[in-house]
């Protein structure tokens, strides 16, 4: 997909990866609507982006993705701002093992609701224009980790859900593509957490310390790879500091899904 002149909706757009994706899209001529529960940060970030790339590059709308009706209403507002939406990035996420039901609502229910709204809006067989839906999972959406098991479960759920949509045999008529972004630990505020937010805080911190934190622009590159590659559907892109692993599951006409394969792309 060529990004110039396209439109995008991004959840969790007030900070971190979501914000960096919005800035990059703006730099490439893609207008965005940013949805986030954090109003002040979202408004401030949108103002900075609009100053840099021109008024209307991004519109911020306060939204808590755990409230499905609120998300529906914000999605409708986004459509009225943008006309139609070509890219939906369901990216809002939290680590809160001490509030695990809420965490599942943000990390999985919000992604399900956002994906379903995107499918209904975009599907060509119902009058839409097609599009790309990228959901943020994590490295720990593909590899288990004992330190924060509910978070990990919610991210495995994102991979299973998104891959299932990607394997839909009617996808060609719908004109849709799907992918999950699965970064290793990214250098965002996400890691500034209190002990109770994970189950084993000491081991969690040790494990993060042992990794090279992924610079945010590398996560953005992963997102762009999934969106810009027209052949990509059902890809779970593990973005790492030293290259990417690309679990490619492209639906082939009449043949169903091929066996997942890992390809290594050095950075
Ligand atoms: N930082 C990492 O190490 C890492 C690694 C892999 C995956 N991820 C995932 O990447 C995504 C982005 O994380 P980040 O690192 O940019 O962190 P971040 O905390 O900077 O961004 C997350 C954003 O989601 C928003 N948000 C939280 N709850 C929300 C809700 N109910 N409704 C709407 N917005 C809500 C927050 O306000 C915040 O702006 C998350 O899904 C996270 O799970 C992060």
CSV table of C-alpha atoms and ligand atoms in Angstrom, one decimal:
chain,number,residue,atom,x,y,z
A,1,UNK,CA,0.0,0.0,0.0
A,2,UNK,CA,1.3,3.4,-0.9
A,3,UNK,CA,0.8,5.6,2.1
A,4,UNK,CA,0.4,9.1,0.5
A,5,UNK,CA,-3.2,10.2,0.6
A,6,UNK,CA,-4.3,7.3,2.8
A,7,UNK,CA,-6.1,7.5,6.1
A,8,UNK,CA,-5.6,5.7,9.4
A,9,UNK,CA,-7.1,5.1,12.8
A,10,UNK,CA,-4.7,4.4,15.6
A,11,UNK,CA,-5.6,3.4,19.2
A,12,UNK,CA,-3.1,4.2,21.9
A,13,UNK,CA,-2.0,7.1,19.8
A,14,UNK,CA,-1.1,9.4,22.7
A,15,UNK,CA,2.3,8.0,23.4
A,16,UNK,CA,5.0,5.4,22.6
A,17,UNK,CA,4.6,3.2,19.5
A,18,UNK,CA,1.1,4.5,18.5
A,19,UNK,CA,2.3,8.2,18.6
A,20,UNK,CA,5.5,7.4,16.6
A,21,UNK,CA,3.4,5.6,14.0
A,22,UNK,CA,1.0,8.6,13.7
A,23,UNK,CA,4.0,11.0,13.3
A,24,UNK,CA,5.5,8.7,10.6
A,25,UNK,CA,2.2,8.4,8.8
A,26,UNK,CA,1.9,12.2,8.9
A,27,UNK,CA,5.4,12.5,7.4
A,28,UNK,CA,4.3,10.3,4.5
A,29,UNK,CA,1.0,12.2,3.8
A,30,UNK,CA,-1.4,9.8,5.7
A,31,UNK,CA,-4.0,11.6,7.8
A,32,UNK,CA,-4.8,9.9,11.1
A,33,UNK,CA,-7.3,9.9,13.9
A,34,UNK,CA,-5.7,9.1,17.3
A,35,UNK,CA,-7.8,7.4,20.0
A,36,UNK,CA,-6.6,7.2,23.5
A,37,UNK,CA,-7.9,7.3,27.0
A,38,UNK,CA,-5.2,9.8,28.0
A,39,UNK,CA,-6.7,13.0,26.9
A,40,UNK,CA,-4.1,15.6,27.8
A,41,UNK,CA,-1.2,13.6,26.3
A,42,UNK,CA,-3.3,12.8,23.2
A,43,UNK,CA,-4.2,16.5,22.6
A,44,UNK,CA,-0.7,17.7,23.2
A,45,UNK,CA,0.9,15.1,20.9
A,46,UNK,CA,-1.7,15.9,18.2
A,47,UNK,CA,-1.0,19.6,18.4
A,48,UNK,CA,2.8,18.9,18.0
A,49,UNK,CA,2.2,16.7,15.0
A,50,UNK,CA,-0.1,19.2,13.4
A,51,UNK,CA,2.4,22.0,13.9
A,52,UNK,CA,5.1,19.9,12.2
A,53,UNK,CA,3.1,18.4,9.3
A,54,UNK,CA,0.2,20.7,8.8
A,55,UNK,CA,-3.3,21.2,10.4
A,56,UNK,CA,-5.5,18.2,10.2
A,57,UNK,CA,-2.6,15.7,9.9
A,58,UNK,CA,-4.0,14.1,13.1
A,59,UNK,CA,-7.3,14.5,15.0
A,60,UNK,CA,-7.4,13.3,18.6
A,61,UNK,CA,-10.5,11.8,20.1
A,62,UNK,CA,-10.7,10.7,23.7
A,63,UNK,CA,-11.7,7.0,23.8
A,64,UNK,CA,-11.5,4.1,26.2
A,65,UNK,CA,-11.3,1.0,24.0
A,66,UNK,CA,-12.7,-1.2,26.8
A,67,UNK,CA,-16.1,0.4,26.3
A,68,UNK,CA,-17.3,-1.1,23.0
A,69,UNK,CA,-20.1,1.5,22.5
A,70,UNK,CA,-17.7,4.3,23.1
A,71,UNK,CA,-15.3,2.8,20.6
A,72,UNK,CA,-18.1,2.4,18.1
A,73,UNK,CA,-19.0,6.1,18.5
A,74,UNK,CA,-15.4,7.2,18.2
A,75,UNK,CA,-14.9,5.0,15.1
A,76,UNK,CA,-18.0,6.8,13.5
A,77,UNK,CA,-16.5,10.2,14.4
A,78,UNK,CA,-13.2,9.1,12.8
A,79,UNK,CA,-15.1,8.1,9.6
A,80,UNK,CA,-16.7,11.5,9.5
A,81,UNK,CA,-13.3,13.2,10.0
A,82,UNK,CA,-11.4,11.1,7.5
A,83,UNK,CA,-14.2,10.1,5.0
A,84,UNK,CA,-13.1,6.5,5.0
A,85,UNK,CA,-10.3,4.6,6.7
A,86,UNK,CA,-7.7,2.6,4.9
A,87,UNK,CA,-5.6,1.4,7.9
A,88,UNK,CA,-6.7,0.5,11.4
A,89,UNK,CA,-3.9,0.0,14.0
A,90,UNK,CA,-5.4,-1.5,17.2
A,91,UNK,CA,-2.4,-0.8,19.4
A,92,UNK,CA,-3.6,0.4,22.9
A,93,UNK,CA,-2.3,-1.9,25.6
A,94,UNK,CA,-1.4,-2.1,29.3
A,95,UNK,CA,0.5,-4.4,31.7
A,96,UNK,CA,-1.6,-4.7,34.8
A,97,UNK,CA,-1.5,-8.2,36.2
A,98,UNK,CA,-3.1,-6.8,39.4
A,99,UNK,CA,-6.1,-5.6,37.3
A,100,UNK,CA,-6.2,-8.6,35.0
A,101,UNK,CA,-9.8,-8.4,33.8
A,102,UNK,CA,-9.3,-4.7,32.8
A,103,UNK,CA,-6.0,-5.7,31.1
A,104,UNK,CA,-7.8,-8.3,29.0
A,105,UNK,CA,-10.4,-5.8,28.1
A,106,UNK,CA,-7.8,-3.3,26.9
A,107,UNK,CA,-5.4,-5.8,25.2
A,108,UNK,CA,-7.9,-8.2,23.7
A,109,UNK,CA,-11.5,-6.9,23.9
A,110,UNK,CA,-10.5,-3.5,22.5
A,111,UNK,CA,-8.6,-5.2,19.7
A,112,UNK,CA,-11.6,-7.5,18.9
A,113,UNK,CA,-14.0,-4.5,18.9
A,114,UNK,CA,-11.6,-2.3,16.8
A,115,UNK,CA,-11.0,-5.1,14.3
A,116,UNK,CA,-14.7,-5.9,13.9
A,117,UNK,CA,-15.6,-2.2,13.3
A,118,UNK,CA,-12.7,-2.0,10.8
A,119,UNK,CA,-13.9,-5.1,8.9
A,120,UNK,CA,-17.5,-3.8,8.6
A,121,UNK,CA,-16.3,-0.4,7.5
A,122,UNK,CA,-13.7,-1.6,5.0
A,123,UNK,CA,-15.0,-4.8,3.5
A,124,UNK,CA,-15.4,-4.4,-0.3
A,125,UNK,CA,-18.2,-7.0,-0.5
A,126,UNK,CA,-20.4,-4.6,1.6
A,127,UNK,CA,-19.5,-1.4,-0.2
A,128,UNK,CA,-16.2,-0.5,1.6
A,129,UNK,CA,-12.9,0.2,-0.1
A,130,UNK,CA,-10.8,-2.5,1.4
A,131,UNK,CA,-7.9,-1.9,3.8
A,132,UNK,CA,-5.3,-3.2,6.2
A,133,UNK,CA,-5.8,-4.0,9.9
A,134,UNK,CA,-2.7,-4.3,12.1
A,135,UNK,CA,-3.1,-5.4,15.7
A,136,UNK,CA,-0.3,-4.9,18.3
A,137,UNK,CA,0.6,-8.2,20.0
A,138,UNK,CA,4.1,-8.7,21.3
A,139,UNK,CA,7.1,-11.0,21.2
A,140,UNK,CA,5.4,-12.6,24.2
A,141,UNK,CA,2.3,-13.1,22.0
A,142,UNK,CA,4.4,-15.9,20.3
A,143,UNK,CA,6.7,-17.0,23.1
A,144,UNK,CA,5.5,-17.8,26.7
A,145,UNK,CA,6.8,-15.9,29.7
A,146,UNK,CA,6.0,-16.6,33.4
A,147,UNK,CA,6.6,-13.1,34.7
A,148,UNK,CA,3.3,-11.6,33.5
A,149,UNK,CA,1.1,-14.5,32.4
A,150,UNK,CA,-2.2,-12.8,31.8
A,151,UNK,CA,-0.6,-10.1,29.7
A,152,UNK,CA,1.1,-12.9,27.7
A,153,UNK,CA,-2.2,-14.7,27.3
A,154,UNK,CA,-3.9,-11.5,26.1
A,155,UNK,CA,-1.2,-11.1,23.5
A,156,UNK,CA,-1.4,-14.8,22.4
A,157,UNK,CA,-5.1,-14.1,22.0
A,158,UNK,CA,-4.4,-11.1,19.7
A,159,UNK,CA,-2.2,-13.4,17.5
A,160,UNK,CA,-4.8,-16.2,17.3
A,161,UNK,CA,-7.7,-13.8,16.6
A,162,UNK,CA,-5.9,-11.8,13.9
A,163,UNK,CA,-4.4,-14.9,12.2
A,164,UNK,CA,-7.9,-16.4,12.2
A,165,UNK,CA,-9.3,-13.4,10.3
A,166,UNK,CA,-6.3,-13.5,7.9
A,167,UNK,CA,-7.1,-17.1,7.1
A,168,UNK,CA,-10.7,-16.3,6.1
A,169,UNK,CA,-11.2,-17.9,2.6
A,170,UNK,CA,-13.6,-15.0,1.7
A,171,UNK,CA,-10.8,-12.4,2.3
A,172,UNK,CA,-10.3,-11.7,-1.4
A,173,UNK,CA,-13.9,-10.5,-1.8
A,174,UNK,CA,-13.5,-8.4,1.3
A,175,UNK,CA,-10.3,-6.8,0.1
A,176,UNK,CA,-8.7,-6.9,3.5
A,177,UNK,CA,-5.2,-7.8,4.9
A,178,UNK,CA,-4.3,-8.5,8.5
A,179,UNK,CA,-1.1,-8.6,10.5
A,180,UNK,CA,0.2,-8.5,14.0
A,181,UNK,CA,3.1,-6.4,15.3
A,182,UNK,CA,5.1,-8.5,17.8
A,183,UNK,CA,8.0,-6.3,19.2
A,184,UNK,CA,10.5,-7.4,21.8
A,185,UNK,CA,10.8,-4.9,24.7
A,186,UNK,CA,10.4,-1.4,23.2
A,187,UNK,CA,12.0,1.7,24.7
A,188,UNK,CA,8.8,3.4,25.8
A,189,UNK,CA,7.2,4.4,29.1
A,190,UNK,CA,5.6,1.0,29.2
A,191,UNK,CA,8.4,-0.4,31.4
A,192,UNK,CA,8.0,2.2,34.1
A,193,UNK,CA,5.8,0.0,36.1
A,194,UNK,CA,5.1,-0.7,39.8
A,195,UNK,CA,5.9,-4.1,41.3
A,196,UNK,CA,2.2,-5.1,41.4
A,197,UNK,CA,1.8,-4.7,37.7
A,198,UNK,CA,3.6,-8.0,37.0
A,199,UNK,CA,3.6,-11.3,38.9
A,200,UNK,CA,7.4,-11.6,39.3
A,201,UNK,CA,8.8,-8.0,39.3
A,202,UNK,CA,12.4,-8.9,40.0
A,203,UNK,CA,12.6,-11.5,37.3
A,204,UNK,CA,10.6,-9.3,34.9
A,205,UNK,CA,13.1,-6.4,35.4
A,206,UNK,CA,16.1,-8.8,35.1
A,207,UNK,CA,14.8,-10.1,31.8
A,208,UNK,CA,14.2,-6.6,30.4
A,209,UNK,CA,17.7,-5.6,31.5
A,210,UNK,CA,19.2,-8.6,29.6
A,211,UNK,CA,17.6,-7.4,26.3
A,212,UNK,CA,18.6,-4.6,24.0
A,213,UNK,CA,15.6,-2.4,24.2
A,214,UNK,CA,14.1,-1.9,20.8
A,215,UNK,CA,14.2,1.7,19.7
A,216,UNK,CA,10.7,3.0,18.9
A,217,UNK,CA,11.6,3.7,15.2
A,218,UNK,CA,12.3,0.0,14.8
A,219,UNK,CA,8.8,-0.9,15.9
A,220,UNK,CA,7.5,1.7,13.5
A,221,UNK,CA,9.5,0.1,10.6
A,222,UNK,CA,7.8,-3.2,11.5
A,223,UNK,CA,4.4,-1.6,11.2
A,224,UNK,CA,5.3,0.0,7.9
A,225,UNK,CA,6.6,-3.3,6.6
A,226,UNK,CA,3.2,-5.0,7.4
A,227,UNK,CA,1.2,-2.1,5.8
A,228,UNK,CA,3.2,-1.4,2.7
A,229,UNK,CA,3.8,-5.0,1.6
A,230,UNK,CA,0.7,-5.8,-0.4
A,231,UNK,CA,1.6,-9.5,-0.3
A,232,UNK,CA,1.5,-9.6,3.5
A,233,UNK,CA,-1.5,-11.1,5.1
A,234,UNK,CA,-1.5,-13.1,8.4
A,235,UNK,CA,2.0,-12.1,9.2
A,236,UNK,CA,3.1,-12.1,12.8
A,237,UNK,CA,6.1,-9.8,12.6
A,238,UNK,CA,8.5,-10.3,15.5
A,239,UNK,CA,10.5,-7.1,15.5
A,240,UNK,CA,13.8,-7.4,17.3
A,241,UNK,CA,16.7,-5.0,17.9
A,242,UNK,CA,18.9,-7.1,15.5
A,243,UNK,CA,16.6,-8.0,12.6
A,244,UNK,CA,13.1,-9.3,12.3
A,245,UNK,CA,11.5,-12.8,12.3
A,246,UNK,CA,8.6,-12.9,9.9
A,247,UNK,CA,6.1,-15.6,10.5
A,248,UNK,CA,4.4,-15.5,7.1
A,249,UNK,CA,1.0,-17.1,6.7
A,250,UNK,CA,-0.3,-15.8,3.4
A,251,UNK,CA,-3.6,-17.3,2.3
A,252,UNK,CA,-3.2,-18.9,-1.1
A,253,UNK,CA,-6.2,-19.1,-3.5
A,254,UNK,CA,-8.1,-22.3,-2.8
A,255,UNK,CA,-5.3,-23.8,-0.8
A,256,UNK,CA,-5.8,-22.5,2.7
A,257,UNK,CA,-3.0,-21.5,4.9
A,258,UNK,CA,0.5,-22.8,4.3
A,259,UNK,CA,2.5,-24.0,7.3
A,260,UNK,CA,3.9,-21.1,9.2
A,261,UNK,CA,7.5,-20.4,8.4
A,262,UNK,CA,10.0,-18.2,10.0
A,263,UNK,CA,12.2,-16.0,7.9
A,264,UNK,CA,15.0,-13.9,9.4
A,265,UNK,CA,15.6,-10.4,8.1
A,266,UNK,CA,18.8,-8.8,9.4
A,267,UNK,CA,18.3,-5.1,10.2
B,1,LIG,N1,6.9,-1.3,25.3
B,1,LIG,C1,7.1,-2.6,25.1
B,1,LIG,O1,8.1,-3.2,25.5
B,1,LIG,C2,6.1,-3.4,24.3
B,1,LIG,C3,6.6,-4.6,23.7
B,1,LIG,C4,5.7,-5.4,23.0
B,1,LIG,C5,4.4,-4.9,22.8
B,1,LIG,N2,4.0,-3.7,23.3
B,1,LIG,C6,2.6,-3.3,23.1
B,1,LIG,O2,2.7,-2.2,22.3
B,1,LIG,C7,1.6,-1.4,22.4
B,1,LIG,C8,2.0,0.1,22.7
B,1,LIG,O3,2.7,0.1,23.9
B,1,LIG,P1,3.8,1.3,24.1
B,1,LIG,O4,5.1,0.6,24.4
B,1,LIG,O5,3.7,2.3,23.1
B,1,LIG,O6,3.3,1.8,25.5
B,1,LIG,P2,2.6,3.2,25.9
B,1,LIG,O7,2.2,3.0,27.3
B,1,LIG,O8,3.5,4.3,25.6
B,1,LIG,O9,1.3,3.3,25.0
B,1,LIG,C9,0.1,2.7,25.2
B,1,LIG,C10,-1.0,3.7,25.0
B,1,LIG,O10,-2.3,3.0,25.2
B,1,LIG,C11,-3.1,3.9,25.8
B,1,LIG,N3,-4.2,3.1,26.5
B,1,LIG,C12,-4.1,2.4,27.6
B,1,LIG,N4,-5.3,1.9,28.0
B,1,LIG,C13,-6.2,2.4,27.1
B,1,LIG,C14,-7.6,2.3,26.9
B,1,LIG,N5,-8.4,1.6,27.8
B,1,LIG,N6,-8.2,3.0,25.8
B,1,LIG,C15,-7.4,3.7,25.0
B,1,LIG,N7,-6.1,3.8,25.1
B,1,LIG,C16,-5.5,3.2,26.1
B,1,LIG,C17,-2.2,4.6,26.8
B,1,LIG,O11,-2.8,5.8,27.3
B,1,LIG,C18,-1.0,4.8,26.0
B,1,LIG,O12,-1.0,6.1,25.3
B,1,LIG,C19,0.8,-2.0,23.6
B,1,LIG,O13,-0.2,-2.8,23.1
B,1,LIG,C20,1.8,-2.9,24.3
B,1,LIG,O14,1.2,-4.0,24.9
B,1,LIG,C21,4.8,-3.0,24.0
